[in-house]
Every structure is written in structure tokens, then in C-alpha cells.
XYZ file of C-alpha atoms in Angstrom:
716
model
C 131.868 63.000 104.096
C 131.501 61.025 107.218
C 132.809 57.742 105.452
C 135.596 59.483 103.731
C 136.627 60.907 107.325
C 136.658 57.386 108.983
C 140.151 55.593 108.471
C 140.811 51.865 109.456
C 141.924 51.135 112.776
C 145.575 49.934 113.367
C 148.743 50.390 115.361
C 150.524 52.982 113.272
C 151.164 53.040 109.450
C 149.597 54.379 106.673
C 145.749 54.355 106.715
C 143.280 54.798 103.656
C 139.749 56.434 104.273
C 136.795 54.022 103.776
C 135.924 55.425 100.458
C 139.432 54.800 99.174
C 139.321 51.131 100.345
C 136.133 50.949 98.379
C 137.660 52.439 95.234
C 140.400 50.335 95.496
C 138.344 47.181 95.847
C 136.464 48.147 92.733
C 139.622 48.673 90.817
C 140.612 45.253 91.942
C 137.628 43.616 91.072
C 137.761 44.904 87.585
C 141.182 43.807 87.186
C 140.327 40.531 88.519
C 137.647 40.034 86.029
C 140.280 40.730 82.970
C 142.616 38.309 84.567
C 139.804 35.557 84.726
C 139.952 35.890 80.944
C 143.796 35.101 80.569
C 145.100 33.177 83.826
C 143.767 29.672 84.234
C 141.870 29.109 87.740
C 141.802 26.237 89.932
C 138.053 24.373 89.489
C 137.071 25.481 93.562
C 137.827 29.188 92.772
C 135.837 28.780 89.313
C 133.018 27.054 91.158
C 132.931 29.856 93.705
C 132.973 32.802 90.840
C 130.491 30.890 89.020
C 128.089 31.028 92.091
C 129.032 34.879 92.681
C 127.837 35.455 88.844
C 124.408 33.638 89.838
C 123.934 35.343 92.810
C 124.387 38.907 91.366
C 122.328 38.132 88.349
C 119.158 36.972 90.939
C 119.912 40.312 93.076
C 119.707 42.716 90.076
C 116.308 40.568 89.238
C 114.979 41.215 92.862
C 116.107 45.108 92.845
C 114.304 45.464 89.579
C 111.240 43.999 91.002
C 111.324 46.125 94.369
C 112.151 49.388 92.932
C 109.454 52.250 92.657
C 110.357 53.597 89.446
C 112.685 52.495 86.634
C 115.108 55.367 87.062
C 115.643 54.570 90.931
C 118.085 51.843 89.610
C 120.265 54.557 87.471
C 123.159 52.390 87.663
C 121.458 49.238 85.703
C 123.426 50.134 82.492
C 127.031 50.272 84.280
C 125.723 47.250 86.210
C 124.725 45.458 82.964
C 128.313 46.193 81.633
C 129.698 44.850 84.669
C 127.993 41.413 84.728
C 128.389 40.748 81.223
C 132.020 41.253 80.974
C 132.182 38.815 84.296
C 129.964 36.383 82.610
C 132.214 36.572 79.474
C 135.279 36.078 81.368
C 133.935 33.039 83.340
C 132.739 31.649 80.247
C 136.061 31.597 78.539
C 137.915 30.190 81.568
C 135.435 27.303 81.858
C 135.953 26.807 78.088
C 139.458 26.550 78.784
C 139.163 24.306 81.666
C 136.924 21.642 79.789
C 139.131 21.748 76.832
C 142.170 21.259 79.091
C 140.838 18.424 81.253
C 138.286 16.873 79.683
C 136.704 14.054 81.413
C 138.970 14.622 84.107
C 137.159 18.140 84.651
C 135.841 18.118 88.474
C 133.807 21.455 88.317
C 131.313 20.753 90.592
C 128.833 23.448 89.726
C 129.095 22.491 85.722
C 128.876 18.730 86.653
C 125.787 19.326 88.742
C 123.883 21.320 85.998
C 124.736 18.837 83.488
C 123.773 15.999 85.402
C 120.594 17.862 86.132
C 119.794 18.631 82.540
C 121.174 15.192 80.796
C 120.339 12.974 83.646
C 121.882 9.444 83.486
C 119.821 8.326 80.433
C 122.859 7.593 78.396
C 122.390 8.952 74.472
C 118.453 9.631 74.707
C 119.138 11.728 78.006
C 122.218 13.340 76.293
C 119.674 14.433 73.272
C 117.040 15.257 75.438
C 119.199 17.635 77.349
C 120.812 19.224 74.278
C 117.437 20.050 72.950
C 116.521 21.688 76.115
C 119.512 23.649 76.226
C 118.910 24.926 73.043
C 115.450 25.654 73.656
C 116.439 27.916 76.651
C 118.709 29.438 74.438
C 116.241 30.040 71.638
C 113.709 31.890 74.200
C 116.443 34.172 75.536
C 117.858 35.037 72.375
C 114.581 35.338 69.980
C 112.173 36.238 72.663
C 113.510 37.854 75.786
C 116.573 39.602 74.741
C 114.961 40.681 71.201
C 111.750 42.041 72.692
C 113.609 43.993 75.628
C 115.802 45.599 72.780
C 113.215 46.532 70.550
C 111.276 48.086 73.603
C 114.518 49.584 75.087
C 115.054 51.522 71.648
C 111.469 52.605 71.329
C 111.403 54.021 75.068
C 114.720 55.759 74.437
C 113.443 57.410 71.316
C 110.095 58.584 72.461
C 111.556 59.821 75.770
C 113.992 61.828 73.588
C 111.643 63.135 71.510
C 108.932 63.996 74.406
C 111.961 65.992 76.294
C 111.023 69.392 74.822
C 107.260 69.191 75.741
C 107.933 68.122 79.224
C 110.443 70.975 79.338
C 108.004 73.561 78.576
C 105.299 71.950 80.580
C 107.803 72.239 83.558
C 108.694 75.827 82.742
C 104.988 76.624 82.231
C 104.023 75.531 85.854
C 106.972 77.604 87.014
C 105.760 80.842 85.458
C 102.106 80.148 86.650
C 103.362 79.768 90.162
C 102.075 76.414 90.547
C 105.546 75.243 91.603
C 108.631 77.144 92.973
C 112.085 77.203 91.833
C 113.278 74.093 94.155
C 110.750 72.140 92.470
C 111.360 73.311 89.085
C 114.868 72.300 89.378
C 114.080 68.948 90.746
C 111.825 68.249 87.934
C 114.228 69.309 85.459
C 117.069 67.361 87.146
C 114.484 64.011 87.065
C 113.901 64.334 83.211
C 117.502 64.956 82.410
C 118.078 61.736 84.294
C 114.957 59.764 82.989
C 116.474 60.823 79.263
C 120.017 59.594 80.136
C 118.842 56.433 81.852
C 116.651 55.093 78.815
C 119.266 56.528 76.400
C 121.895 54.183 78.514
C 119.498 51.575 78.551
C 119.219 51.496 74.422
C 122.909 50.670 74.364
C 123.098 48.436 77.410
C 120.604 45.833 75.847
C 123.154 45.327 73.144
C 125.505 43.844 75.800
C 122.723 41.153 76.199
C 122.379 39.918 73.072
C 125.840 39.901 72.479
C 126.302 37.859 75.707
C 123.862 35.282 74.424
C 125.371 34.872 71.063
C 128.849 34.813 72.241
C 127.369 31.642 74.352
C 126.128 30.043 71.013
C 129.490 30.372 69.900
C 131.358 29.133 72.756
C 129.071 25.788 72.630
C 130.253 25.395 69.221
C 133.698 25.800 70.189
C 133.816 23.391 73.125
C 131.754 20.591 71.376
C 133.954 20.746 68.250
C 136.999 21.663 69.899
C 136.396 18.881 72.551
C 135.600 16.212 69.803
C 139.108 16.787 68.215
C 141.056 17.258 71.317
C 139.650 14.069 73.040
C 140.225 12.159 69.771
C 143.630 13.269 68.955
C 145.129 13.937 71.746
C 143.314 12.062 74.884
C 142.930 9.067 72.464
C 139.032 9.026 73.269
C 136.693 7.298 70.794
C 134.733 9.768 68.615
C 131.514 8.864 70.454
C 132.945 8.898 74.024
C 134.702 12.449 73.286
C 131.440 13.813 72.228
C 129.387 12.693 75.197
C 131.974 13.776 77.469
C 132.448 17.766 75.988
C 128.821 17.643 74.880
C 127.502 16.878 78.402
C 129.919 19.623 79.867
C 128.877 21.991 77.470
C 125.575 21.800 78.423
C 126.350 22.225 81.889
C 128.546 25.168 81.164
C 126.369 26.612 78.911
C 123.295 26.773 81.222
C 125.394 27.891 83.981
C 126.642 30.895 81.812
C 122.895 31.346 80.222
C 120.495 30.871 83.267
C 122.205 34.531 84.824
C 122.048 36.028 81.352
C 118.346 34.988 81.233
C 117.889 36.579 84.771
C 119.448 39.822 83.658
C 117.226 39.885 80.265
C 114.104 39.242 82.178
C 115.396 42.306 84.444
C 115.878 44.379 81.581
C 112.625 43.696 79.753
C 110.909 44.372 83.214
C 112.738 48.010 83.790
C 112.186 48.922 80.066
C 108.419 47.920 80.131
C 107.712 49.698 83.288
C 108.352 53.415 81.395
C 105.002 54.604 82.249
C 104.509 53.042 85.821
C 105.792 53.981 89.240
C 105.397 52.183 92.544
C 106.099 48.724 93.619
C 105.703 46.283 90.923
C 104.099 43.457 93.093
C 101.677 46.256 94.631
C 100.699 47.245 90.960
C 100.072 43.514 89.719
C 97.953 43.036 92.857
C 95.862 46.266 92.278
C 95.465 45.813 88.621
C 94.318 42.155 88.790
C 92.051 42.509 90.904
C 90.081 45.870 89.765
C 87.352 43.479 87.665
C 85.498 40.686 89.582
C 83.412 39.460 86.717
C 86.346 38.074 84.752
C 87.072 35.427 87.726
C 83.484 34.482 87.991
C 83.469 33.635 84.460
C 86.905 31.905 84.675
C 85.243 29.907 87.159
C 82.231 28.947 85.204
C 84.334 28.134 82.175
C 86.972 25.916 84.195
C 83.742 23.963 85.994
C 82.128 23.627 82.329
C 85.429 21.948 81.191
C 85.445 19.776 84.379
C 82.159 18.079 83.106
C 83.167 17.319 79.881
C 84.883 13.493 79.129
C 88.449 13.062 79.313
C 89.054 16.294 80.994
C 90.992 16.076 84.359
C 88.178 17.061 86.686
C 90.519 16.587 89.511
C 92.545 19.689 88.728
C 90.163 21.904 86.920
C 87.153 21.555 90.002
C 89.688 22.912 92.503
C 91.123 25.714 89.868
C 87.085 26.616 89.479
C 86.449 27.021 93.155
C 89.597 28.913 93.654
C 88.624 31.469 90.861
C 85.395 31.501 92.349
C 86.723 32.130 95.950
C 88.945 34.904 94.947
C 86.378 36.596 92.868
C 83.835 36.402 95.953
C 86.861 37.873 98.301
C 87.479 40.773 96.257
C 84.019 41.709 95.594
C 83.229 41.752 98.898
C 86.380 43.930 99.850
C 85.374 46.132 96.972
C 81.942 46.701 98.459
C 83.261 47.483 101.936
C 85.627 50.036 100.292
C 82.787 51.909 98.258
C 80.873 52.064 101.379
C 83.620 53.680 103.430
C 84.210 56.292 100.420
C 80.769 57.117 100.582
C 80.870 57.478 104.429
C 83.630 59.729 104.215
C 82.386 61.749 101.316
C 79.041 62.331 103.459
C 80.976 63.202 106.119
C 83.012 65.475 104.349
C 79.835 67.432 102.622
C 78.438 67.664 106.085
C 81.515 69.383 107.586
C 81.156 71.961 104.873
C 77.638 73.266 105.698
C 77.033 75.861 107.999
C 76.109 74.909 111.625
C 74.432 77.587 113.053
C 75.541 81.278 113.272
C 79.080 80.415 114.248
C 79.720 78.965 110.716
C 81.388 81.270 108.164
C 82.231 80.811 104.621
C 86.089 81.463 104.514
C 87.408 84.224 102.599
C 90.204 83.611 100.079
C 92.690 86.637 99.725
C 93.997 87.112 96.415
C 97.775 87.122 95.855
C 99.528 90.742 96.209
C 99.757 92.440 92.960
C 103.256 93.056 93.606
C 105.437 91.474 96.191
C 109.475 91.214 97.297
C 110.470 88.019 98.774
C 113.984 87.839 100.338
C 116.340 85.497 101.467
C 116.854 85.481 105.661
C 120.391 86.873 105.184
C 118.671 89.979 102.923
C 116.441 90.774 105.979
C 118.518 93.723 107.656
C 117.782 95.891 104.345
C 114.200 95.801 105.253
C 115.126 96.100 109.113
C 114.244 99.896 110.575
C 116.440 99.251 113.395
C 119.086 98.961 110.865
C 118.503 101.998 108.593
C 115.934 100.145 106.167
C 117.881 101.444 103.278
C 115.806 99.293 101.045
C 112.592 100.757 102.294
C 113.528 104.239 101.569
C 114.866 103.269 97.795
C 111.690 101.596 97.193
C 109.592 104.675 98.253
C 111.588 106.948 96.153
C 111.450 104.646 93.174
C 107.557 104.217 93.741
C 107.299 107.691 93.359
C 109.748 108.187 90.170
C 107.426 105.351 88.489
C 104.361 107.546 89.123
C 105.934 110.594 87.478
C 107.525 108.554 84.771
C 104.789 106.397 83.540
C 101.785 108.020 85.030
C 100.643 105.184 87.065
C 100.467 104.542 91.144
C 102.605 101.408 91.711
C 100.436 99.733 94.488
C 102.048 98.860 97.988
C 104.975 96.461 97.506
C 104.505 93.541 100.207
C 107.944 92.149 101.513
C 107.984 88.553 102.720
C 110.973 86.683 104.069
C 110.843 83.485 102.307
C 113.102 80.457 104.052
C 112.808 78.606 100.452
C 115.330 81.068 99.286
C 118.729 81.066 99.376
C 120.482 83.243 102.037
C 121.253 85.998 99.396
C 118.706 85.610 97.077
C 115.424 88.108 96.547
C 112.372 87.134 94.313
C 109.695 89.955 92.890
C 106.316 88.228 92.351
C 103.215 89.886 90.239
C 100.087 88.457 91.586
C 102.037 85.424 92.921
C 104.036 84.743 89.738
C 107.725 84.589 89.535
C 108.685 87.954 87.419
C 112.492 88.368 88.602
C 114.831 86.331 90.500
C 118.546 87.126 91.597
C 121.459 86.916 94.210
C 123.398 89.845 95.851
C 126.341 90.153 98.355
C 125.884 91.960 101.323
C 129.019 94.222 102.247
C 129.823 94.102 98.491
C 129.503 96.336 95.712
C 128.277 95.519 91.931
C 130.799 97.230 89.497
C 128.819 97.489 85.942
C 130.739 97.819 82.796
C 128.854 100.387 80.912
C 131.015 99.290 77.744
C 133.758 102.058 78.481
C 135.835 100.112 80.780
C 138.802 98.371 79.704
C 140.348 97.366 83.013
C 139.565 94.016 84.414
C 138.640 93.717 88.184
C 139.382 90.911 90.282
C 136.031 89.547 92.200
C 133.126 87.493 91.246
C 131.821 87.618 87.950
C 128.096 88.283 87.587
C 125.545 90.062 85.610
C 123.410 93.079 86.332
C 120.201 91.613 87.149
C 117.935 94.655 85.458
C 119.916 94.908 82.274
C 122.006 91.715 81.806
C 125.194 93.780 81.668
C 128.416 91.922 82.558
C 129.415 92.804 86.145
C 131.876 92.121 89.022
C 131.262 91.956 92.685
C 134.278 93.709 94.728
C 134.755 94.137 98.473
C 134.040 97.786 99.854
C 137.579 99.068 100.046
C 137.974 98.542 96.091
C 134.937 100.705 95.431
C 137.230 103.732 94.406
C 139.165 101.502 92.171
C 136.426 100.480 90.354
C 135.182 104.196 90.077
C 138.141 105.184 88.635
C 138.337 102.424 86.278
C 135.004 103.711 84.525
C 132.805 101.152 86.106
C 129.292 101.989 87.474
C 129.258 101.002 91.311
C 126.248 100.119 92.894
C 125.143 99.243 96.365
C 122.768 96.096 97.411
C 119.702 98.300 98.340
C 120.130 100.183 94.633
C 120.491 96.951 92.677
C 117.218 95.596 93.816
C 115.389 98.935 93.495
C 116.941 99.211 90.097
C 115.707 95.839 88.900
C 112.495 96.422 90.502
C 112.085 99.714 88.469
C 112.933 97.714 85.387
C 110.306 95.049 86.275
C 107.656 97.549 86.910
C 108.437 98.951 83.380
C 108.108 95.806 81.513
C 105.244 94.676 83.470
C 103.241 98.096 83.811
C 100.248 96.829 81.529
C 99.600 93.892 83.954
C 99.446 96.014 86.906
C 97.004 98.448 85.690
C 93.688 96.487 86.343
C 90.035 97.863 86.148
C 90.355 99.204 89.657
C 93.343 101.080 89.072
C 91.811 102.557 85.957
C 88.851 103.547 87.860
C 91.175 105.294 89.986
C 92.849 107.331 87.717
C 89.394 108.273 86.058
C 88.125 109.283 89.365
C 91.047 111.369 89.999
C 90.776 113.103 86.636
C 87.110 113.782 86.883
C 87.648 116.280 89.781
C 89.494 118.552 87.606
C 88.354 117.591 83.677
C 84.899 116.348 84.236
C 83.443 117.173 80.465
C 86.399 115.016 78.880
C 85.956 111.705 81.191
C 82.104 112.489 80.914
C 82.515 112.643 76.613
C 84.519 109.179 77.101
C 82.440 107.404 79.562
C 78.904 108.615 78.315
C 79.576 109.510 74.506
C 77.807 112.081 72.530
C 74.936 110.018 71.769
C 75.107 107.974 75.224
C 77.287 105.396 74.013
C 80.677 106.011 75.255
C 83.361 103.467 76.089
C 83.394 100.954 78.899
C 85.922 101.049 81.673
C 87.568 97.687 79.973
C 88.001 99.758 76.454
C 89.630 102.519 78.320
C 91.780 99.928 80.291
C 92.995 98.265 77.153
C 94.406 101.452 75.546
C 96.025 102.392 78.689
C 97.579 99.099 78.770
C 98.440 99.297 74.868
C 100.546 102.297 75.787
C 102.053 100.957 78.970
C 102.876 97.690 76.846
C 105.443 99.951 74.718
C 106.537 102.077 77.982
C 104.658 105.036 76.664
C 103.737 107.006 80.227
C 100.082 107.782 80.415
C 100.418 110.699 82.540
C 99.029 112.839 80.042
C 95.679 111.240 80.901
C 93.850 114.645 79.546
C 95.492 114.373 75.874
C 94.624 110.366 75.897
C 91.099 110.499 76.688
C 90.645 113.691 74.314
C 92.292 111.726 71.826
C 89.900 108.622 72.441
C 86.755 110.728 72.489
C 87.365 112.156 69.160
C 87.579 108.740 67.613
C 85.245 106.611 69.872
C 82.292 107.978 68.108
C 83.682 105.990 64.669
C 85.085 102.961 66.053
C 85.573 100.936 69.402
C 88.568 99.342 67.840
C 91.253 99.680 70.940
C 93.893 99.027 68.349
C 93.036 102.265 66.537
C 92.447 103.969 69.409
C 95.946 103.319 70.789
C 97.189 104.496 67.525
C 95.511 107.726 67.766
C 96.390 108.358 71.600
C 100.009 107.636 70.406
C 99.555 110.781 67.806
C 98.069 112.716 70.832
C 101.319 111.712 72.748
C 103.865 112.530 69.864
C 105.518 115.007 71.559
C 106.296 112.928 74.890
C 107.386 109.843 72.464
C 109.791 111.975 70.398
C 111.094 113.739 73.896
C 111.702 109.950 74.996
C 113.598 108.742 72.097
C 115.622 111.872 70.841
C 119.104 113.206 71.804
C 119.801 116.216 73.527
C 120.012 117.954 70.028
C 116.515 116.935 69.585
C 117.492 114.279 66.943
C 115.892 110.884 66.239
C 118.200 108.372 65.063
C 116.477 105.966 63.451
C 116.102 102.741 61.157
C 113.930 102.961 58.305
C 112.125 100.233 56.500
C 112.829 99.315 53.185
C 109.397 100.253 51.055
C 108.908 96.922 49.597
C 109.301 95.137 52.715
C 106.646 97.730 54.423
C 104.337 97.069 51.625
C 104.569 93.591 52.093
C 104.237 93.250 55.874
C 100.945 95.875 55.475
C 99.533 93.687 52.644
C 100.069 90.553 55.055
C 97.932 91.562 58.052
C 95.179 89.352 58.453
C 92.598 89.513 61.750
C 92.926 86.942 64.317
C 89.247 86.657 65.247
C 89.880 88.449 68.473
C 89.692 92.018 67.470
C 93.097 92.315 66.532
C 95.446 91.780 63.558
C 98.777 90.515 62.730
C 101.318 90.329 59.831
C 100.876 86.713 58.245
C 104.202 86.774 56.302
C 105.383 83.646 54.885
C 107.785 81.822 56.921
C 110.706 82.094 54.549
C 110.020 85.866 54.318
C 109.408 86.438 58.335
C 112.417 84.847 59.272
C 114.777 87.005 56.611
C 112.845 90.118 57.694
C 113.783 89.048 61.298
C 117.254 88.672 60.298
C 117.766 92.009 58.632
C 116.216 93.505 61.406
C 118.364 91.961 64.277
C 121.439 92.798 62.002
C 120.469 96.135 61.838
C 119.463 96.512 65.749
C 123.029 94.916 66.446
C 124.648 97.735 64.391
C 122.821 100.330 66.101
C 123.918 99.399 69.237
C 127.354 99.163 68.419
C 126.933 102.999 67.458
C 125.780 103.938 70.846
C 122.071 104.610 69.578
C 118.752 103.226 71.166
C 116.993 101.142 68.406
C 113.964 102.796 66.870
C 112.355 101.775 63.690
C 110.201 104.176 61.738
C 107.483 103.346 59.381
C 104.296 104.501 58.303
C 100.938 104.608 60.249
C 99.634 101.614 58.637
C 102.856 99.536 59.258
C 103.568 100.280 62.840
C 101.359 98.296 64.739
C 102.254 95.345 62.514
C 105.918 95.759 62.679
C 105.863 96.205 66.539
C 103.696 93.047 67.053
C 105.870 91.009 64.676
C 109.121 92.190 66.709
C 107.444 91.583 70.150
C 109.220 87.747 70.558
C 112.390 88.433 68.956
C 113.347 91.908 69.465
C 111.028 93.171 72.205
C 113.373 96.021 73.102
C 113.264 97.613 69.821
C 110.446 101.020 69.584
C 108.731 101.534 66.712
C 107.127 104.973 65.757
C 105.231 105.922 62.690
C 106.136 109.160 60.705
C 102.974 110.793 61.645
C 104.294 110.711 65.345
C 107.333 112.743 64.537
C 106.710 116.404 65.619
C 108.164 119.928 63.858
C 110.398 120.402 66.964
C 112.273 117.048 66.207
C 114.560 116.201 63.379
C 115.096 112.466 61.995
C 118.483 111.159 61.318
C 118.491 107.800 59.102
C 121.296 105.633 60.493
C 120.204 102.519 58.277
C 117.690 100.828 56.193
C 116.206 97.621 56.862
C 115.674 95.247 53.577
C 115.166 91.803 52.850
C 118.673 90.037 52.306
C 119.121 89.083 48.539
C 120.876 86.105 47.724
C 123.835 88.299 46.661
C 123.819 89.642 50.299
C 124.140 86.062 51.432
C 127.035 85.012 49.562
C 128.715 88.008 50.472
């Protein structure tokens, strides 16, 4: 922004910002490259451009050697394209000048390179120079460029294939609380940049190989065309024309291929450093000095060779001495490092030991069971001097949850988190992020329940609790939104409602051993016989606290209230002597709460509008049950059958939503648990009840049948 705001000094007139001058310069540079292909250039300007091309290639190689990781040079694929185009343009221009001027060509750089390779040895020097030039091209084309291209292809493929796994690992770290949302976004962005970089490098390496092949083509054109032009137009002897144009071609080709060789080497270094980060020189120094034995062995081998007759001892002996000296220095340095590390380890160990009565073992506080983190802009919602509306809403919500679900919600710790955005809030359960959203103070959230048809002008968003489409509107448009049929909610109510839904979804996680013991202790005062029968058992072998906790968690997981603890424990006491299978006890507890479950899902007319499973499908689900080895069972349907049944269930649930009903599936007692577990991942909002859970006070209305799709259904 600062550069863009700066203007060039001058007396009046129109001034462009510095950033605009850079854009103009870049555009002119690209046009200049294109012009070089078409417009003949003076040899002095051509020499300057050839020197610039060589310097740019050398700079790119140095940048690649000093970057910490390959993606730090994310512009490399684009740079490759630009340098390749520039090199090709110069190659065409030099070819034009060589063929036009012949022996009168006065390009100093090309003459210098040709003299350097060919020398002044006449025909022999020309042949040797040409062979060396061909060898350089072969090394670049067959070794460096081909290898770099292949590595770039493999790196791009494996980077792309590994992207889903890396994304899942990053998401898992976020879910486990190992990283925050900001770090999560940064890692996702870095991963995407890595994939894009190696994908671009896969294509960019083709520029290098194409440049080498074009250089070979231009060599042939220069020599053949030069001989024809020199012999037929300039009247030179064929041998003289061949000598002149071959010499100039070698100089031109070498000056063109040397930058390409540097660029190819840079590409090879980048694509071979896929798994390494840091300074390349530091990595080489570190990895080549890890093992001192190899240098001692090399020193003895070189010393042995120097003793053999005919071997150059004056070269081998100094090399042996240098190898031994390097091994000695590296070994001494490693011994010092090992001694220092040992000393530091002892120091750290001693610092951890208690010294007298003053030393205390640090106490690690467990994370809060439930916490609310607020951005600094939302702090007024909990400021007592400003009404603390949110605190009152949350207290009322905790009381309502206790009445509805039968569990006492732990105190919610409210923290101001500077890492969050000004208007962001975040809920955490035991330190793990379970819900996050953004609200606008001074505005109202207008939620479309489905009946509102008029559009409101405002910032479109989603209700954080239910995901319904919503709009943020100013306070003066509240009445207009209510008249249009929208549900208007203020910021404190948004957070409280979102928290209510989070607690309902995660109620099973909030019910730990200690909370279960508190419930049982409070129940024991009024119903000691029920508690004792469950805990002690009729034969002295009752259920453990953990088993009772699992039964209650199983009910809460399907949002069944455990407030009626007496009925739950009596049902458990009746069947605990027969089995300790918590899954079976959960189903029996549901039977004891049948009236409560029916009331939860029935209409005001005491009617349950349900989807019914086709008998053949239900039987297949029951027949597919298998134990998982941990005391639980699951429906192990074949993948094709499972997908077909999930598709059918999804269509039926969508149809129920369109009719305005809550999705409920009714099936037999044997199939209920299997059906629910099968739907947990794809359709978690669907309630599943068994026939035995329907009491006489409620009637059932079938609004659809879920059956497997046949081929005819799919065709239709």
C-alpha cells in the first residue's frame, strides 16, 4: 500500500504510483522479448542481452541454493517460462545475425565463447570443440533435464495423492486441540501451495527440455544454412564456410545452452528437495559430517593407493592427510557436543528434583469441561456494568437443559481470546473446539424458517445453531423482518441457542464418572432401594459406576432425557442379573421411557408420523449384524447394499423434511440399534424408534416406506 501510494517526483504532469511503473516495466519487458524474435538487433545490444540472460540464470541457481524450502520460491515455474522465452528469442536473433553477417559477425560474447572452446588449433581444434559442445548438450538433455523432468512428475503425483491424508491429519490436530484455527488455516494454505507448486513444476520442466531440443535444431540450421549461404551467396569455399559457421555456431550454442544448463540444475535441485527444508549448504555440511569412520577409511585407502607403483603419490598422500584431518576435527567436535548435551541433561534432571521442603510438584489443571471464548469485541456481552445479558441467558439455558435432559451442566468458563476475531466466539469441551461463529453487535439475525418469502437487504449468513439461511440487519429493520415472517434473534440469544444445541449434541461427552456419581448420590436420598439394587445387585454383583454411565450416555447420545432416573435404574435393575451388556440395557431403559420418547416426537394430536422399513430390508440388516470385538455389534452390510439403503433412506428423509415433519424411522426391537448405528455418519439427525416403544396413548401414521431401489427405480 505504501509503494502504491508513492509517486515519482517531478514538476507537474501526470505521475504513476511506483507499483504501476513496475507493471509497465514488466509489460514492456515481455513485449521486448517478443520483439527480439522479429526485429534485428545491433551486436552490442545483443551482447548485453546475452550477458543478462547468463546473469539471470546464475541468480536463479543461487536463489535455489539458499531458499529454506522449495515452495519459498513459488514463482519458479513462471520464472522458468520467462527465461525460456527470453533464451529462445535470443537464440533466434543470434541465428539471424550469424547467417546474415557470416565471417563479418562481430558479436564479442559469441566470438569469445567460440574461441574458448575451439581455440586456435585449426581443423583439429574445431573438431574437438564441436565434440565437447555435443557432449555438453548430451549431458544436459539425457542426464540433467530428463532426470529433473521425471522427478518433477513423480513429485507432483505423490504430492497430489498424499494431499487428502495430510488434510485429514491437519483437521485431526485441530479437532484434538493440538493447533488453533489460525494455525489450521495456515497449514491448509501451505499444503495447497505445495500441491500447486509441484503441479506447476511438472509442467514447467517441459520448457527446459523443449529449450534444449530447440537448441539442437538451431545448431543444425546454423551449420547447414551457413554453409549454403557462405558458399552460394558470399562465394566462400565450402570448407571455409563450414569452419566459419561451425565456429560461430559452437559459440552461439554454448552461450545459449550454458544458462539452460544452470536453469536445469536449479530445477533438479528444487524437485529433489521435496522432503528437506533449511539451507542446502547447512544440510550438506550436517549430513556429510555425521559419520567420522568413513573419512578414516577413505584416508587409509588413499594412503594405500599412494604406495602402489605408478600411482601419483604426490596427489594421493595430501588427499589422505586432508581426509584424516577432517575426520579428526569432526570427531573432536562431536565429542564436545556429546559432553555438553550430557551436562545439560544432568542439569535439567537435577533441576527437576526437589530441594528441601520448598520444592513442590507442579499441579496440572485439567482443561475446563465447557468454556466459551470471546473476541475482544464481544466482551460487552458479559460485562456486568453493561447488563451482562449473555450471562443471564446462559444461566436460564443451564436450568432449561437440566429440566429437558436431566443433567446438570457444569459451570461455563468465559475467556477472552485475543487470537479470535473481534466478533468471533468459540465453544470448547475439555479444550477441544466444538463450535465457532461470528456475530454482529448492534444487529439482529433474521432467520428464514421456510415460510418467509420476501428478501431482506443485509449481510447473508447462516444460523450457527441449525445452519438455516439468515441475514444480518440493522436494529431499525427489526419490525420489517418480523412482519416478513423472519425469526429475529439478538446476539445474546444467538450464542445461548448455539450453546444449547452444542450441549444437546455433546451431552454424552459431558456426563463423566463424577457427574454420574453425583446423580446417583442425589437419587439415593429419596430412592435408596433402587440405587442399592442396581449398585449392589440381588446376589451382591451389581453394575459398576462405569456401566451405569455408559447406559446414561447411550440415552443422551440419541437425545433421550435421563431426568426420569428412577424408571431408568428400575429397568436396569430388572435385567442386570441377566446380562451386563450395556447396549441391551440401553434398549430396555428406552422401553421404560417409552411414553417420554413418544411425547418427544409426537404431534399435538399425539400422532407419530414415521417412516417404516421394508420387511425384506430390515431382515437383511438384522442378518448382517456382527460383533466388533469390544462388546458392541454393527450391521455389516455389503458396500453396494449399504450404499443403496443409505440412498433410499436419504431420499425418504428429504421427502419428510419437505412435508414439514421430523424424520423418524420405526422398526423392530431387534433392528433399532443396528439401524441407528448405520445412520449415525450419514443421517445423524434421524430418530429411530422400535415398535415396542410406542405406547397405547399414541397412534402411528406411516408417511413412507424405505425400501431398496430396484433397477427399474433407478432407471425411472
